[in-house]
């Protein structure tokens, strides 16, 4: 599965992406179809299909910590931002490699659509 996984391929640099952060466990890059002025996707290097398959709380936590660090660098920590993990069909997950969206730089509606 990981062979053909789009985000695994980004981790392996087989597909280009605009990287904004790299740690030992995580990679973050700008979303190709941004929904806000700042729209970054944070992923683990390890292939995990979705939150349903995630069994490492530290790894899931690190996605959030990396997102907060990027929010600071992007200048949206004070104004505010949203972090989202879409899981399966009802949430609109389209890439089955767990990822945390970091969205900010504009007023975000609530509840989400
Ligand atoms: P999901 O809908 O699964 O929660 O989020 C997948 C996200 O990945 C979408 O926001 C989509 O725009 C983004 N995406 C899909 N393919 C690529 C790609 O090749 N490069 C980058 N940078 N983002 C992608
Ligand atoms: Zn993957």
Short mmCIF file of N, CA and C and ligand atoms in Angstrom, two decimals:
data_model
loop_
_atom_site.label_atom_id
_atom_site.label_comp_id
_atom_site.label_asym_id
_atom_site.label_seq_id
_atom_site.Cartn_x
_atom_site.Cartn_y
_atom_site.Cartn_z
N UNK A 1 0.84 -1.21 0.00
CA UNK A 1 0.00 0.00 0.00
C UNK A 1 0.87 1.26 0.00
N UNK A 2 1.86 1.27 0.90
CA UNK A 2 2.69 2.46 1.04
C UNK A 2 3.46 2.76 -0.25
N UNK A 3 3.68 1.72 -1.05
CA UNK A 3 4.37 1.90 -2.34
C UNK A 3 3.71 2.98 -3.19
N UNK A 4 2.40 2.89 -3.30
CA UNK A 4 1.64 3.78 -4.19
C UNK A 4 1.02 4.96 -3.47
N UNK A 5 1.13 5.00 -2.16
CA UNK A 5 0.49 6.06 -1.38
C UNK A 5 1.09 7.43 -1.74
N UNK A 6 0.20 8.36 -2.08
CA UNK A 6 0.64 9.70 -2.50
C UNK A 6 1.52 10.36 -1.45
N UNK A 7 1.11 10.33 -0.19
CA UNK A 7 1.87 11.04 0.83
C UNK A 7 3.17 10.29 1.17
N UNK A 8 3.17 8.96 1.09
CA UNK A 8 4.45 8.25 1.23
C UNK A 8 5.40 8.66 0.11
N UNK A 9 4.86 8.87 -1.05
CA UNK A 9 5.70 9.28 -2.18
C UNK A 9 6.26 10.69 -1.97
N UNK A 10 5.48 11.57 -1.34
CA UNK A 10 5.99 12.90 -0.99
C UNK A 10 7.11 12.76 0.05
N UNK A 11 6.91 11.88 1.04
CA UNK A 11 7.96 11.65 2.06
C UNK A 11 9.25 11.18 1.38
N UNK A 12 9.10 10.31 0.40
CA UNK A 12 10.28 9.77 -0.30
C UNK A 12 10.83 10.72 -1.36
N UNK A 13 10.18 11.88 -1.52
CA UNK A 13 10.57 12.91 -2.51
C UNK A 13 10.40 12.41 -3.94
N UNK A 14 9.50 11.48 -4.15
CA UNK A 14 9.20 11.03 -5.52
C UNK A 14 8.22 11.98 -6.19
N UNK A 15 7.45 12.70 -5.37
CA UNK A 15 6.51 13.71 -5.86
C UNK A 15 6.90 15.02 -5.18
N UNK A 16 7.01 16.11 -5.95
CA UNK A 16 7.42 17.37 -5.33
C UNK A 16 6.33 17.96 -4.45
N UNK A 17 6.75 18.63 -3.41
CA UNK A 17 5.83 19.36 -2.54
C UNK A 17 6.62 20.50 -1.91
N UNK A 18 5.90 21.55 -1.52
CA UNK A 18 6.56 22.67 -0.86
C UNK A 18 6.61 22.37 0.63
N UNK A 19 7.76 21.88 1.06
CA UNK A 19 7.92 21.47 2.46
C UNK A 19 8.03 22.71 3.34
N UNK A 20 7.40 22.65 4.50
CA UNK A 20 7.53 23.75 5.46
C UNK A 20 8.13 23.29 6.78
N UNK A 21 8.15 22.00 7.02
CA UNK A 21 8.80 21.49 8.24
C UNK A 21 9.13 20.02 8.04
N UNK A 22 10.22 19.62 8.66
CA UNK A 22 10.60 18.20 8.68
C UNK A 22 11.14 17.90 10.07
N UNK A 23 10.66 16.83 10.67
CA UNK A 23 11.23 16.35 11.93
C UNK A 23 11.59 14.89 11.72
N UNK A 24 12.08 14.26 12.77
CA UNK A 24 12.45 12.85 12.67
C UNK A 24 11.26 12.00 12.27
N UNK A 25 10.06 12.38 12.73
CA UNK A 25 8.87 11.56 12.50
C UNK A 25 7.87 12.14 11.52
N UNK A 26 7.94 13.45 11.27
CA UNK A 26 6.87 14.13 10.54
C UNK A 26 7.41 14.97 9.39
N UNK A 27 6.53 15.18 8.42
CA UNK A 27 6.81 16.08 7.30
C UNK A 27 5.59 16.97 7.14
N UNK A 28 5.81 18.25 6.84
CA UNK A 28 4.70 19.18 6.61
C UNK A 28 4.94 19.91 5.30
N UNK A 29 3.85 20.09 4.54
CA UNK A 29 3.97 20.74 3.23
C UNK A 29 2.69 21.50 2.94
N UNK A 30 2.79 22.45 2.01
CA UNK A 30 1.61 23.26 1.65
C UNK A 30 0.63 22.41 0.83
N UNK A 31 -0.66 22.59 1.17
CA UNK A 31 -1.70 21.87 0.44
C UNK A 31 -1.75 22.37 -1.00
N UNK A 32 -1.93 21.45 -1.94
CA UNK A 32 -1.94 21.79 -3.36
C UNK A 32 -3.20 22.59 -3.74
N UNK A 33 -4.24 22.47 -2.91
CA UNK A 33 -5.51 23.15 -3.18
C UNK A 33 -5.94 23.89 -1.91
N UNK A 34 -5.23 24.98 -1.61
CA UNK A 34 -5.41 25.61 -0.29
C UNK A 34 -6.81 26.17 -0.08
N UNK A 35 -7.33 25.93 1.12
CA UNK A 35 -8.67 26.41 1.50
C UNK A 35 -8.60 27.64 2.40
N UNK A 36 -7.42 28.13 2.65
CA UNK A 36 -7.21 29.32 3.48
C UNK A 36 -5.82 29.86 3.12
N UNK A 37 -5.53 31.12 3.49
CA UNK A 37 -4.21 31.68 3.17
C UNK A 37 -3.06 30.81 3.67
N UNK A 38 -3.23 30.22 4.84
CA UNK A 38 -2.27 29.21 5.31
C UNK A 38 -3.00 27.88 5.32
N UNK A 39 -2.53 26.94 4.53
CA UNK A 39 -3.10 25.59 4.52
C UNK A 39 -1.94 24.60 4.34
N UNK A 40 -1.58 24.02 5.47
CA UNK A 40 -0.44 23.10 5.51
C UNK A 40 -0.95 21.73 5.94
N UNK A 41 -0.36 20.69 5.38
CA UNK A 41 -0.70 19.31 5.74
C UNK A 41 0.49 18.72 6.50
N UNK A 42 0.21 18.19 7.68
CA UNK A 42 1.26 17.59 8.50
C UNK A 42 1.02 16.08 8.54
N UNK A 43 2.05 15.31 8.19
CA UNK A 43 1.90 13.85 8.12
C UNK A 43 3.04 13.15 8.86
N UNK A 44 2.78 11.93 9.33
CA UNK A 44 3.90 11.13 9.83
C UNK A 44 4.66 10.52 8.65
N UNK A 45 5.97 10.33 8.82
CA UNK A 45 6.73 9.65 7.77
C UNK A 45 6.23 8.22 7.59
N UNK A 46 5.79 7.63 8.70
CA UNK A 46 5.30 6.25 8.69
C UNK A 46 3.90 6.21 8.08
N UNK A 47 3.63 5.22 7.27
CA UNK A 47 2.30 5.08 6.68
C UNK A 47 1.31 4.56 7.71
N UNK A 48 0.29 5.38 7.98
CA UNK A 48 -0.86 5.00 8.81
C UNK A 48 -2.06 5.49 8.01
N UNK A 49 -3.03 4.61 7.71
CA UNK A 49 -4.06 4.98 6.74
C UNK A 49 -4.97 6.09 7.25
N UNK A 50 -5.36 6.02 8.49
CA UNK A 50 -6.28 7.04 9.03
C UNK A 50 -6.19 7.02 10.54
N UNK A 51 -6.92 7.92 11.17
CA UNK A 51 -6.93 7.94 12.64
C UNK A 51 -7.44 6.61 13.20
N UNK A 52 -8.28 5.93 12.44
CA UNK A 52 -8.80 4.62 12.90
C UNK A 52 -7.68 3.59 13.08
N UNK A 53 -6.60 3.74 12.33
CA UNK A 53 -5.50 2.78 12.41
C UNK A 53 -4.36 3.28 13.31
N UNK A 54 -4.50 4.50 13.83
CA UNK A 54 -3.40 5.10 14.62
C UNK A 54 -3.35 4.45 16.00
N UNK A 55 -2.19 3.91 16.36
CA UNK A 55 -2.07 3.27 17.67
C UNK A 55 -0.90 3.86 18.47
N UNK A 56 -0.35 4.97 17.99
CA UNK A 56 0.79 5.59 18.66
C UNK A 56 0.40 7.01 19.06
N UNK A 57 -0.02 7.19 20.32
CA UNK A 57 -0.48 8.52 20.74
C UNK A 57 0.60 9.59 20.60
N UNK A 58 1.85 9.20 20.79
CA UNK A 58 2.93 10.19 20.66
C UNK A 58 3.02 10.70 19.23
N UNK A 59 2.84 9.80 18.28
CA UNK A 59 2.95 10.20 16.88
C UNK A 59 1.80 11.14 16.52
N UNK A 60 0.59 10.82 16.96
CA UNK A 60 -0.56 11.69 16.67
C UNK A 60 -0.35 13.05 17.35
N UNK A 61 0.16 13.02 18.57
CA UNK A 61 0.43 14.27 19.27
C UNK A 61 1.48 15.12 18.58
N UNK A 62 2.46 14.46 18.02
CA UNK A 62 3.52 15.21 17.34
C UNK A 62 2.99 15.96 16.13
N UNK A 63 1.99 15.41 15.45
CA UNK A 63 1.40 16.13 14.32
C UNK A 63 0.87 17.48 14.79
N UNK A 64 0.20 17.47 15.96
CA UNK A 64 -0.38 18.71 16.49
C UNK A 64 0.72 19.68 16.93
N UNK A 65 1.77 19.16 17.54
CA UNK A 65 2.85 20.04 18.01
C UNK A 65 3.58 20.67 16.82
N UNK A 66 3.80 19.89 15.77
CA UNK A 66 4.43 20.45 14.57
C UNK A 66 3.53 21.52 13.95
N UNK A 67 2.22 21.27 13.92
CA UNK A 67 1.28 22.25 13.36
C UNK A 67 1.35 23.55 14.16
N UNK A 68 1.38 23.47 15.47
CA UNK A 68 1.43 24.68 16.31
C UNK A 68 2.73 25.45 16.06
N UNK A 69 3.79 24.74 15.88
CA UNK A 69 5.08 25.39 15.61
C UNK A 69 5.03 26.12 14.27
N UNK A 70 4.43 25.50 13.28
CA UNK A 70 4.30 26.15 11.96
C UNK A 70 3.37 27.36 12.06
N UNK A 71 2.29 27.23 12.82
CA UNK A 71 1.36 28.36 12.99
C UNK A 71 2.11 29.57 13.54
N UNK A 72 3.01 29.34 14.48
CA UNK A 72 3.81 30.43 15.01
C UNK A 72 4.67 31.07 13.95
N UNK A 73 5.33 30.23 13.18
CA UNK A 73 6.21 30.75 12.11
C UNK A 73 5.43 31.48 11.03
N UNK A 74 4.21 31.02 10.77
CA UNK A 74 3.39 31.63 9.71
C UNK A 74 2.66 32.88 10.20
N UNK A 75 2.78 33.18 11.49
CA UNK A 75 2.20 34.40 12.04
C UNK A 75 0.71 34.31 12.33
N UNK A 76 0.18 33.11 12.53
CA UNK A 76 -1.26 32.97 12.78
C UNK A 76 -1.56 32.39 14.16
N UNK A 77 -0.54 32.27 15.00
CA UNK A 77 -0.77 31.68 16.32
C UNK A 77 -1.71 32.55 17.15
N UNK A 78 -1.55 33.87 17.09
CA UNK A 78 -2.40 34.76 17.89
C UNK A 78 -3.76 34.96 17.25
N UNK A 79 -3.78 35.16 15.93
CA UNK A 79 -5.06 35.41 15.26
C UNK A 79 -5.93 34.16 15.29
N UNK A 80 -5.31 33.00 15.23
CA UNK A 80 -6.05 31.74 15.36
C UNK A 80 -5.95 30.87 14.14
N UNK A 81 -6.19 29.62 14.36
CA UNK A 81 -6.09 28.64 13.27
C UNK A 81 -6.88 27.40 13.67
N UNK A 82 -7.06 26.52 12.72
CA UNK A 82 -7.79 25.27 12.98
C UNK A 82 -6.92 24.09 12.56
N UNK A 83 -6.97 23.03 13.34
CA UNK A 83 -6.31 21.78 12.97
C UNK A 83 -7.39 20.72 12.83
N UNK A 84 -7.32 19.97 11.75
CA UNK A 84 -8.38 19.02 11.41
C UNK A 84 -7.77 17.71 10.91
N UNK A 85 -8.29 16.60 11.39
CA UNK A 85 -7.97 15.29 10.80
C UNK A 85 -9.28 14.72 10.26
N UNK A 86 -9.40 14.66 8.94
CA UNK A 86 -10.58 14.05 8.32
C UNK A 86 -10.41 12.54 8.31
N UNK A 87 -11.46 11.83 8.72
CA UNK A 87 -11.39 10.37 8.75
C UNK A 87 -12.57 9.76 7.98
N UNK A 88 -12.21 9.06 6.90
CA UNK A 88 -13.18 8.30 6.10
C UNK A 88 -14.22 9.18 5.40
N UNK A 89 -15.21 8.52 4.82
CA UNK A 89 -16.05 9.16 3.80
C UNK A 89 -16.84 10.37 4.31
N UNK A 90 -17.48 10.26 5.46
CA UNK A 90 -18.34 11.36 5.90
C UNK A 90 -17.55 12.63 6.18
N UNK A 91 -16.28 12.49 6.51
CA UNK A 91 -15.44 13.67 6.76
C UNK A 91 -14.73 14.13 5.50
N UNK A 92 -14.85 13.35 4.40
CA UNK A 92 -14.23 13.75 3.15
C UNK A 92 -12.77 13.40 3.02
N UNK A 93 -12.31 12.38 3.76
CA UNK A 93 -10.90 11.98 3.60
C UNK A 93 -10.68 11.45 2.19
N UNK A 94 -9.68 12.00 1.52
CA UNK A 94 -9.40 11.58 0.14
C UNK A 94 -8.03 10.91 0.01
N UNK A 95 -7.13 11.20 0.93
CA UNK A 95 -5.80 10.57 0.91
C UNK A 95 -5.69 9.71 2.16
N UNK A 96 -5.47 8.41 1.96
CA UNK A 96 -5.51 7.48 3.08
C UNK A 96 -4.12 7.23 3.66
N UNK A 97 -3.52 8.34 4.06
CA UNK A 97 -2.31 8.40 4.87
C UNK A 97 -2.64 9.52 5.85
N UNK A 98 -2.71 9.18 7.12
CA UNK A 98 -3.21 10.14 8.12
C UNK A 98 -2.51 11.48 7.97
N UNK A 99 -3.29 12.55 8.07
CA UNK A 99 -2.72 13.89 7.96
C UNK A 99 -3.56 14.86 8.77
N UNK A 100 -2.87 15.86 9.28
CA UNK A 100 -3.52 16.91 10.04
C UNK A 100 -3.44 18.19 9.22
N UNK A 101 -4.61 18.77 8.94
CA UNK A 101 -4.65 20.04 8.22
C UNK A 101 -4.44 21.18 9.21
N UNK A 102 -3.62 22.14 8.82
CA UNK A 102 -3.47 23.40 9.56
C UNK A 102 -4.01 24.51 8.66
N UNK A 103 -5.08 25.16 9.11
CA UNK A 103 -5.76 26.19 8.31
C UNK A 103 -5.82 27.49 9.10
N UNK A 104 -5.49 28.58 8.44
CA UNK A 104 -5.58 29.87 9.12
C UNK A 104 -5.29 31.01 8.17
N UNK A 105 -5.28 32.21 8.74
CA UNK A 105 -5.04 33.40 7.93
C UNK A 105 -6.32 34.06 7.47
N UNK A 106 -7.46 33.50 7.85
CA UNK A 106 -8.76 34.13 7.61
C UNK A 106 -9.71 33.62 8.68
N UNK A 107 -10.86 34.30 8.80
CA UNK A 107 -11.88 33.86 9.76
C UNK A 107 -12.50 32.58 9.22
N UNK A 108 -12.49 31.53 10.01
CA UNK A 108 -13.01 30.22 9.59
C UNK A 108 -14.42 30.02 10.13
N UNK A 109 -15.31 29.53 9.30
CA UNK A 109 -16.69 29.32 9.73
C UNK A 109 -16.83 28.13 10.67
N UNK A 110 -17.83 28.20 11.52
CA UNK A 110 -18.16 27.09 12.41
C UNK A 110 -19.67 27.04 12.56
N UNK A 111 -20.34 25.89 12.49
CA UNK A 111 -19.74 24.59 12.29
C UNK A 111 -19.21 24.41 10.87
N UNK A 112 -18.24 23.49 10.70
CA UNK A 112 -17.72 23.23 9.36
C UNK A 112 -18.79 22.56 8.51
N UNK A 113 -18.67 22.67 7.21
CA UNK A 113 -19.67 22.12 6.29
C UNK A 113 -19.72 20.61 6.33
P1 LIG B 1 -8.25 15.02 2.90
O1 LIG B 1 -9.34 15.45 1.95
O2 LIG B 1 -7.88 13.56 2.70
O3 LIG B 1 -8.51 15.37 4.34
O4 LIG B 1 -6.99 15.90 2.53
C1 LIG B 1 -6.13 15.61 1.49
C2 LIG B 1 -5.48 16.91 1.12
O5 LIG B 1 -4.34 16.63 0.34
C3 LIG B 1 -6.39 17.82 0.29
O6 LIG B 1 -6.56 19.06 0.96
C4 LIG B 1 -5.66 17.95 -1.03
O7 LIG B 1 -5.76 19.23 -1.60
C5 LIG B 1 -4.23 17.63 -0.65
N1 LIG B 1 -3.47 17.02 -1.73
C6 LIG B 1 -3.88 16.04 -2.57
N2 LIG B 1 -2.89 15.71 -3.43
C7 LIG B 1 -1.83 16.53 -3.13
C8 LIG B 1 -0.52 16.67 -3.70
O8 LIG B 1 -0.12 15.98 -4.64
N3 LIG B 1 0.27 17.60 -3.14
C9 LIG B 1 -0.12 18.38 -2.10
N4 LIG B 1 0.73 19.29 -1.64
N5 LIG B 1 -1.36 18.28 -1.54
C10 LIG B 1 -2.20 17.35 -2.06
ZN1 LIG B 2 1.37 6.55 3.03
#
